[in-house]
Amino acid sequence: METVACNLCGSTRHTALYQMPDRRGYHAGVFTVVECNQCGLGFLNPRPPFADMGKYYPKEYYEEEFAQNRAYHLRRYAREASYLRQIERKPGPKSLLDVGCANGDFPRFMRARGWHVEGVEVSASSQPITDFKVYPQQLPDIPVNQPTYDALTAWAVLEHVHDPMAYFRKASEVTKVGGLFVFQAPNFNSLASRRLFLEDIPRHLYFFSEKTVRRYLEETGFALEKEHFGSDIFVQPSYNWLHYYVQTKVMRRPFTYAELPVARPEFFKRYNLKPGILSTLKYAVAQPLTTLDRALLPALTWIQILRKTYANSTYVAKRLA
Ligand SMILES: [Zn+2]
C-alpha cells in the first residue's frame, strides 16, 4: 500500500471518512476513504500501488461489466452522444477519442453517426479491437501531443486512475480549442458515495464533486459548461439511506460497513429460499426498514437529482484558447 498527497492541491492533510473492504470480494483488505482538508477531494489513502491493481481487476470484473443487455447499452450510448450535440451540429469532419473504450461499442456507435473515432484502453481483458485505432497505454502516455480531437469522452474512468491530474492535463493537450471534454464520475456530494459504502472500492480511487472538478478543469485550460446530476447514464440507487438516517440522526451512532443490512439475494441464500413472491414477503417481514427504504427510493432519487446530490454526474467542459 502507498500513502499519497492530494492529487488536486498537493496537501497532505486529510480526514478519514469511512472504511470498507473490496465490495466485490475479489481480494482481502480494508480500505480508508479520506477527504482533503484543503480542497475537499475524496480519495483512497493508503491505496494499492498501480503495479498491484491486477488482483482487483480479475476476469470476472469485465464479465460482470459487459453482461448487461444490448438495449440498455444502446440507450446509454444515445444518451452519452447527446452530450456531444454542440459539436455534431457543426459542419465538417469530427474526431472523437474515447478514453476507457472497453470493447469499443461507444466509439462504433459514434462512428455510425459520422465521427472519426479512436480509443484508449489499457485492459488486456477486453476484446481486441481491430476496426479503429486504440492506444493501449494510459491516456497520459499516448503518443499524441497536439490538439487533435474535437471531443474526448471518459465514461466512469477518472475515478479508477492513479493520477487524475495527469489525465486532465493530457485531455487538455490533445483537445482542439473549442472542443469538449465530457466525462462521467461518481458524485462525492452524494449519500451513495460518502455514507452508504456504494463506491466500487478499491477500483475507485478518487471521488469528485462539482467543486473539485471545476478546480481540475480551471488548472488545465478547460471551462465547465454544464453538469448533469442524474441516472441517465449509470443508475446508482442510494440503498440503505434510511438505515443511515435512523442510525446517525435518531440513534446518534456512526453507520459502519459491518452494519449494512443483509441484501435480498444474500437473505434468500442464507435461508435457502427460492426467489419469488413468498420469499420476497418473508424478506419484507424480516427487514421492514429495508422494505421502507426501497419503497421510498424513487422519491429520494428525485430530490437528489434536483439538489445535485445524486450518486453520478456528467460534466461537459470546453477547451479554452
Ligand atoms: Zn486537496
PDB file of N, CA and C in Angstrom, residues 113-171:
ATOM      1  N   ARG A 113     -22.560   7.619 -36.450  1.00  0.00           N
ATOM      2  CA  ARG A 113     -23.154   8.961 -36.541  1.00  0.00           C
ATOM      3  C   ARG A 113     -22.247   9.923 -37.308  1.00  0.00           C
ATOM      4  N   GLY A 114     -21.163   9.402 -37.891  1.00  0.00           N
ATOM      5  CA  GLY A 114     -20.329  10.226 -38.760  1.00  0.00           C
ATOM      6  C   GLY A 114     -19.010  10.691 -38.171  1.00  0.00           C
ATOM      7  N   TRP A 115     -18.682  10.249 -36.985  1.00  0.00           N
ATOM      8  CA  TRP A 115     -17.428  10.685 -36.362  1.00  0.00           C
ATOM      9  C   TRP A 115     -16.262   9.804 -36.802  1.00  0.00           C
ATOM     10  N   HIS A 116     -15.061  10.413 -36.842  1.00  0.00           N
ATOM     11  CA  HIS A 116     -13.841   9.622 -36.900  1.00  0.00           C
ATOM     12  C   HIS A 116     -13.511   9.269 -35.450  1.00  0.00           C
ATOM     13  N   VAL A 117     -13.295   8.007 -35.150  1.00  0.00           N
ATOM     14  CA  VAL A 117     -13.129   7.625 -33.746  1.00  0.00           C
ATOM     15  C   VAL A 117     -11.792   6.937 -33.467  1.00  0.00           C
ATOM     16  N   GLU A 118     -11.277   7.186 -32.266  1.00  0.00           N
ATOM     17  CA  GLU A 118     -10.133   6.455 -31.734  1.00  0.00           C
ATOM     18  C   GLU A 118     -10.438   6.159 -30.265  1.00  0.00           C
ATOM     19  N   GLY A 119      -9.675   5.241 -29.696  1.00  0.00           N
ATOM     20  CA  GLY A 119      -9.944   4.878 -28.305  1.00  0.00           C
ATOM     21  C   GLY A 119      -8.666   4.705 -27.509  1.00  0.00           C
ATOM     22  N   VAL A 120      -8.825   4.654 -26.195  1.00  0.00           N
ATOM     23  CA  VAL A 120      -7.731   4.353 -25.276  1.00  0.00           C
ATOM     24  C   VAL A 120      -8.253   3.242 -24.380  1.00  0.00           C
ATOM     25  N   GLU A 121      -7.511   2.146 -24.271  1.00  0.00           N
ATOM     26  CA  GLU A 121      -7.949   1.067 -23.385  1.00  0.00           C
ATOM     27  C   GLU A 121      -6.735   0.279 -22.891  1.00  0.00           C
ATOM     28  N   VAL A 122      -6.534   0.287 -21.587  1.00  0.00           N
ATOM     29  CA  VAL A 122      -5.364  -0.388 -21.015  1.00  0.00           C
ATOM     30  C   VAL A 122      -5.638  -1.851 -20.710  1.00  0.00           C
ATOM     31  N   SER A 123      -6.911  -2.198 -20.563  1.00  0.00           N
ATOM     32  CA  SER A 123      -7.231  -3.546 -20.132  1.00  0.00           C
ATOM     33  C   SER A 123      -7.026  -4.552 -21.251  1.00  0.00           C
ATOM     34  N   ALA A 124      -6.222  -5.591 -20.943  1.00  0.00           N
ATOM     35  CA  ALA A 124      -5.996  -6.642 -21.924  1.00  0.00           C
ATOM     36  C   ALA A 124      -7.159  -7.629 -21.910  1.00  0.00           C
ATOM     37  N   SER A 125      -8.008  -7.520 -20.878  1.00  0.00           N
ATOM     38  CA  SER A 125      -9.108  -8.482 -20.743  1.00  0.00           C
ATOM     39  C   SER A 125     -10.238  -8.204 -21.715  1.00  0.00           C
ATOM     40  N   SER A 126     -10.288  -6.975 -22.244  1.00  0.00           N
ATOM     41  CA  SER A 126     -11.391  -6.706 -23.166  1.00  0.00           C
ATOM     42  C   SER A 126     -11.042  -7.257 -24.552  1.00  0.00           C
ATOM     43  N   GLN A 127     -12.056  -7.401 -25.396  1.00  0.00           N
ATOM     44  CA  GLN A 127     -11.890  -7.932 -26.750  1.00  0.00           C
ATOM     45  C   GLN A 127     -10.903  -7.078 -27.547  1.00  0.00           C
ATOM     46  N   PRO A 128      -9.987  -7.704 -28.308  1.00  0.00           N
ATOM     47  CA  PRO A 128      -9.107  -6.888 -29.138  1.00  0.00           C
ATOM     48  C   PRO A 128      -9.917  -6.130 -30.198  1.00  0.00           C
ATOM     49  N   ILE A 129      -9.565  -4.863 -30.401  1.00  0.00           N
ATOM     50  CA  ILE A 129     -10.302  -4.031 -31.358  1.00  0.00           C
ATOM     51  C   ILE A 129      -9.427  -3.837 -32.584  1.00  0.00           C
ATOM     52  N   THR A 130      -9.968  -4.138 -33.766  1.00  0.00           N
ATOM     53  CA  THR A 130      -9.166  -4.043 -34.981  1.00  0.00           C
ATOM     54  C   THR A 130      -9.754  -3.059 -35.987  1.00  0.00           C
ATOM     55  N   ASP A 131     -10.970  -2.576 -35.750  1.00  0.00           N
ATOM     56  CA  ASP A 131     -11.623  -1.741 -36.764  1.00  0.00           C
ATOM     57  C   ASP A 131     -11.411  -0.244 -36.563  1.00  0.00           C
ATOM     58  N   PHE A 132     -10.724   0.162 -35.502  1.00  0.00           N
ATOM     59  CA  PHE A 132     -10.283   1.547 -35.366  1.00  0.00           C
ATOM     60  C   PHE A 132      -9.081   1.595 -34.424  1.00  0.00           C
ATOM     61  N   LYS A 133      -8.404   2.747 -34.414  1.00  0.00           N
ATOM     62  CA  LYS A 133      -7.161   2.879 -33.653  1.00  0.00           C
ATOM     63  C   LYS A 133      -7.451   2.907 -32.150  1.00  0.00           C
ATOM     64  N   VAL A 134      -6.765   2.033 -31.416  1.00  0.00           N
ATOM     65  CA  VAL A 134      -6.889   2.038 -29.955  1.00  0.00           C
ATOM     66  C   VAL A 134      -5.495   2.100 -29.352  1.00  0.00           C
ATOM     67  N   TYR A 135      -5.271   3.077 -28.478  1.00  0.00           N
ATOM     68  CA  TYR A 135      -3.995   3.184 -27.778  1.00  0.00           C
ATOM     69  C   TYR A 135      -4.045   2.298 -26.533  1.00  0.00           C
ATOM     70  N   PRO A 136      -3.050   1.418 -26.372  1.00  0.00           N
ATOM     71  CA  PRO A 136      -3.103   0.503 -25.224  1.00  0.00           C
ATOM     72  C   PRO A 136      -2.485   1.083 -23.950  1.00  0.00           C
ATOM     73  N   GLN A 137      -2.069   2.350 -23.990  1.00  0.00           N
ATOM     74  CA  GLN A 137      -1.448   2.954 -22.809  1.00  0.00           C
ATOM     75  C   GLN A 137      -2.492   3.665 -21.949  1.00  0.00           C
ATOM     76  N   GLN A 138      -2.023   4.164 -20.783  1.00  0.00           N
ATOM     77  CA  GLN A 138      -2.812   5.116 -20.007  1.00  0.00           C
ATOM     78  C   GLN A 138      -2.895   6.396 -20.845  1.00  0.00           C
ATOM     79  N   LEU A 139      -3.987   7.124 -20.731  1.00  0.00           N
ATOM     80  CA  LEU A 139      -4.144   8.346 -21.533  1.00  0.00           C
ATOM     81  C   LEU A 139      -2.916   9.263 -21.484  1.00  0.00           C
ATOM     82  N   PRO A 140      -2.321   9.554 -20.297  1.00  0.00           N
ATOM     83  CA  PRO A 140      -1.192  10.492 -20.278  1.00  0.00           C
ATOM     84  C   PRO A 140       0.007  10.008 -21.109  1.00  0.00           C
ATOM     85  N   ASP A 141       0.067   8.704 -21.410  1.00  0.00           N
ATOM     86  CA  ASP A 141       1.223   8.144 -22.115  1.00  0.00           C
ATOM     87  C   ASP A 141       0.998   7.933 -23.609  1.00  0.00           C
ATOM     88  N   ILE A 142      -0.152   8.281 -24.152  1.00  0.00           N
ATOM     89  CA  ILE A 142      -0.370   8.008 -25.585  1.00  0.00           C
ATOM     90  C   ILE A 142       0.497   8.950 -26.432  1.00  0.00           C
ATOM     91  N   PRO A 143       0.963   8.465 -27.597  1.00  0.00           N
ATOM     92  CA  PRO A 143       1.885   9.266 -28.412  1.00  0.00           C
ATOM     93  C   PRO A 143       1.171  10.328 -29.252  1.00  0.00           C
ATOM     94  N   VAL A 144       0.315  11.110 -28.643  1.00  0.00           N
ATOM     95  CA  VAL A 144      -0.356  12.222 -29.321  1.00  0.00           C
ATOM     96  C   VAL A 144      -0.044  13.452 -28.480  1.00  0.00           C
ATOM     97  N   ASN A 145       0.540  14.476 -29.100  1.00  0.00           N
ATOM     98  CA  ASN A 145       0.957  15.637 -28.311  1.00  0.00           C
ATOM     99  C   ASN A 145       0.455  16.960 -28.876  1.00  0.00           C
ATOM    100  N   GLN A 146      -0.548  16.878 -29.755  1.00  0.00           N
ATOM    101  CA  GLN A 146      -1.092  18.072 -30.403  1.00  0.00           C
ATOM    102  C   GLN A 146      -2.593  18.119 -30.179  1.00  0.00           C
ATOM    103  N   PRO A 147      -3.190  19.325 -30.275  1.00  0.00           N
ATOM    104  CA  PRO A 147      -4.663  19.376 -30.241  1.00  0.00           C
ATOM    105  C   PRO A 147      -5.211  18.638 -31.467  1.00  0.00           C
ATOM    106  N   THR A 148      -5.758  17.464 -31.266  1.00  0.00           N
ATOM    107  CA  THR A 148      -6.102  16.545 -32.344  1.00  0.00           C
ATOM    108  C   THR A 148      -7.591  16.257 -32.434  1.00  0.00           C
ATOM    109  N   TYR A 149      -8.278  16.272 -31.290  1.00  0.00           N
ATOM    110  CA  TYR A 149      -9.661  15.778 -31.253  1.00  0.00           C
ATOM    111  C   TYR A 149     -10.661  16.911 -30.992  1.00  0.00           C
ATOM    112  N   ASP A 150     -11.838  16.756 -31.613  1.00  0.00           N
ATOM    113  CA  ASP A 150     -12.929  17.695 -31.338  1.00  0.00           C
ATOM    114  C   ASP A 150     -13.595  17.372 -30.007  1.00  0.00           C
ATOM    115  N   ALA A 151     -13.484  16.118 -29.601  1.00  0.00           N
ATOM    116  CA  ALA A 151     -14.075  15.732 -28.319  1.00  0.00           C
ATOM    117  C   ALA A 151     -13.329  14.559 -27.715  1.00  0.00           C
ATOM    118  N   LEU A 152     -13.256  14.591 -26.384  1.00  0.00           N
ATOM    119  CA  LEU A 152     -12.759  13.462 -25.598  1.00  0.00           C
ATOM    120  C   LEU A 152     -13.893  13.026 -24.702  1.00  0.00           C
ATOM    121  N   THR A 153     -14.085  11.720 -24.580  1.00  0.00           N
ATOM    122  CA  THR A 153     -15.086  11.238 -23.627  1.00  0.00           C
ATOM    123  C   THR A 153     -14.419  10.265 -22.666  1.00  0.00           C
ATOM    124  N   ALA A 154     -14.886  10.240 -21.442  1.00  0.00           N
ATOM    125  CA  ALA A 154     -14.378   9.305 -20.434  1.00  0.00           C
ATOM    126  C   ALA A 154     -15.548   8.944 -19.518  1.00  0.00           C
ATOM    127  N   TRP A 155     -16.159   7.794 -19.809  1.00  0.00           N
ATOM    128  CA  TRP A 155     -17.338   7.358 -19.031  1.00  0.00           C
ATOM    129  C   TRP A 155     -16.876   6.457 -17.913  1.00  0.00           C
ATOM    130  N   ALA A 156     -17.003   6.929 -16.674  1.00  0.00           N
ATOM    131  CA  ALA A 156     -16.640   6.124 -15.496  1.00  0.00           C
ATOM    132  C   ALA A 156     -15.189   5.664 -15.563  1.00  0.00           C
ATOM    133  N   VAL A 157     -14.292   6.609 -15.839  1.00  0.00           N
ATOM    134  CA  VAL A 157     -12.871   6.298 -15.969  1.00  0.00           C
ATOM    135  C   VAL A 157     -12.035   6.996 -14.888  1.00  0.00           C
ATOM    136  N   LEU A 158     -12.265   8.298 -14.700  1.00  0.00           N
ATOM    137  CA  LEU A 158     -11.354   9.102 -13.868  1.00  0.00           C
ATOM    138  C   LEU A 158     -11.288   8.638 -12.415  1.00  0.00           C
ATOM    139  N   GLU A 159     -12.368   8.028 -11.924  1.00  0.00           N
ATOM    140  CA  GLU A 159     -12.338   7.545 -10.539  1.00  0.00           C
ATOM    141  C   GLU A 159     -11.442   6.323 -10.387  1.00  0.00           C
ATOM    142  N   HIS A 160     -11.081   5.693 -11.526  1.00  0.00           N
ATOM    143  CA  HIS A 160     -10.263   4.473 -11.474  1.00  0.00           C
ATOM    144  C   HIS A 160      -8.759   4.743 -11.567  1.00  0.00           C
ATOM    145  N   VAL A 161      -8.343   5.942 -11.944  1.00  0.00           N
ATOM    146  CA  VAL A 161      -6.931   6.143 -12.289  1.00  0.00           C
ATOM    147  C   VAL A 161      -6.109   6.631 -11.088  1.00  0.00           C
ATOM    148  N   HIS A 162      -4.802   6.369 -11.145  1.00  0.00           N
ATOM    149  CA  HIS A 162      -3.933   6.739 -10.026  1.00  0.00           C
ATOM    150  C   HIS A 162      -3.536   8.208 -10.026  1.00  0.00           C
ATOM    151  N   ASP A 163      -3.644   8.877 -11.194  1.00  0.00           N
ATOM    152  CA  ASP A 163      -3.240  10.281 -11.264  1.00  0.00           C
ATOM    153  C   ASP A 163      -4.228  11.076 -12.140  1.00  0.00           C
ATOM    154  N   PRO A 164      -5.395  11.430 -11.579  1.00  0.00           N
ATOM    155  CA  PRO A 164      -6.383  12.163 -12.398  1.00  0.00           C
ATOM    156  C   PRO A 164      -5.821  13.454 -12.986  1.00  0.00           C
ATOM    157  N   MET A 165      -4.951  14.167 -12.256  1.00  0.00           N
ATOM    158  CA  MET A 165      -4.418  15.437 -12.777  1.00  0.00           C
ATOM    159  C   MET A 165      -3.698  15.208 -14.105  1.00  0.00           C
ATOM    160  N   ALA A 166      -2.956  14.112 -14.216  1.00  0.00           N
ATOM    161  CA  ALA A 166      -2.249  13.813 -15.469  1.00  0.00           C
ATOM    162  C   ALA A 166      -3.256  13.569 -16.601  1.00  0.00           C
ATOM    163  N   TYR A 167      -4.399  12.998 -16.274  1.00  0.00           N
ATOM    164  CA  TYR A 167      -5.454  12.773 -17.265  1.00  0.00           C
ATOM    165  C   TYR A 167      -6.045  14.105 -17.740  1.00  0.00           C
ATOM    166  N   PHE A 168      -6.355  14.996 -16.789  1.00  0.00           N
ATOM    167  CA  PHE A 168      -6.901  16.306 -17.179  1.00  0.00           C
ATOM    168  C   PHE A 168      -5.887  17.059 -18.044  1.00  0.00           C
ATOM    169  N   ARG A 169      -4.607  17.018 -17.660  1.00  0.00           N
ATOM    170  CA  ARG A 169      -3.570  17.728 -18.425  1.00  0.00           C
ATOM    171  C   ARG A 169      -3.480  17.195 -19.844  1.00  0.00           C
ATOM    172  N   LYS A 170      -3.457  15.867 -19.956  1.00  0.00           N
ATOM    173  CA  LYS A 170      -3.330  15.265 -21.291  1.00  0.00           C
ATOM    174  C   LYS A 170      -4.592  15.550 -22.116  1.00  0.00           C
ATOM    175  N   ALA A 171      -5.743  15.492 -21.471  1.00  0.00           N
ATOM    176  CA  ALA A 171      -7.001  15.793 -22.171  1.00  0.00           C
ATOM    177  C   ALA A 171      -6.905  17.188 -22.767  1.00  0.00           C
TER     178      ALA A 171
END
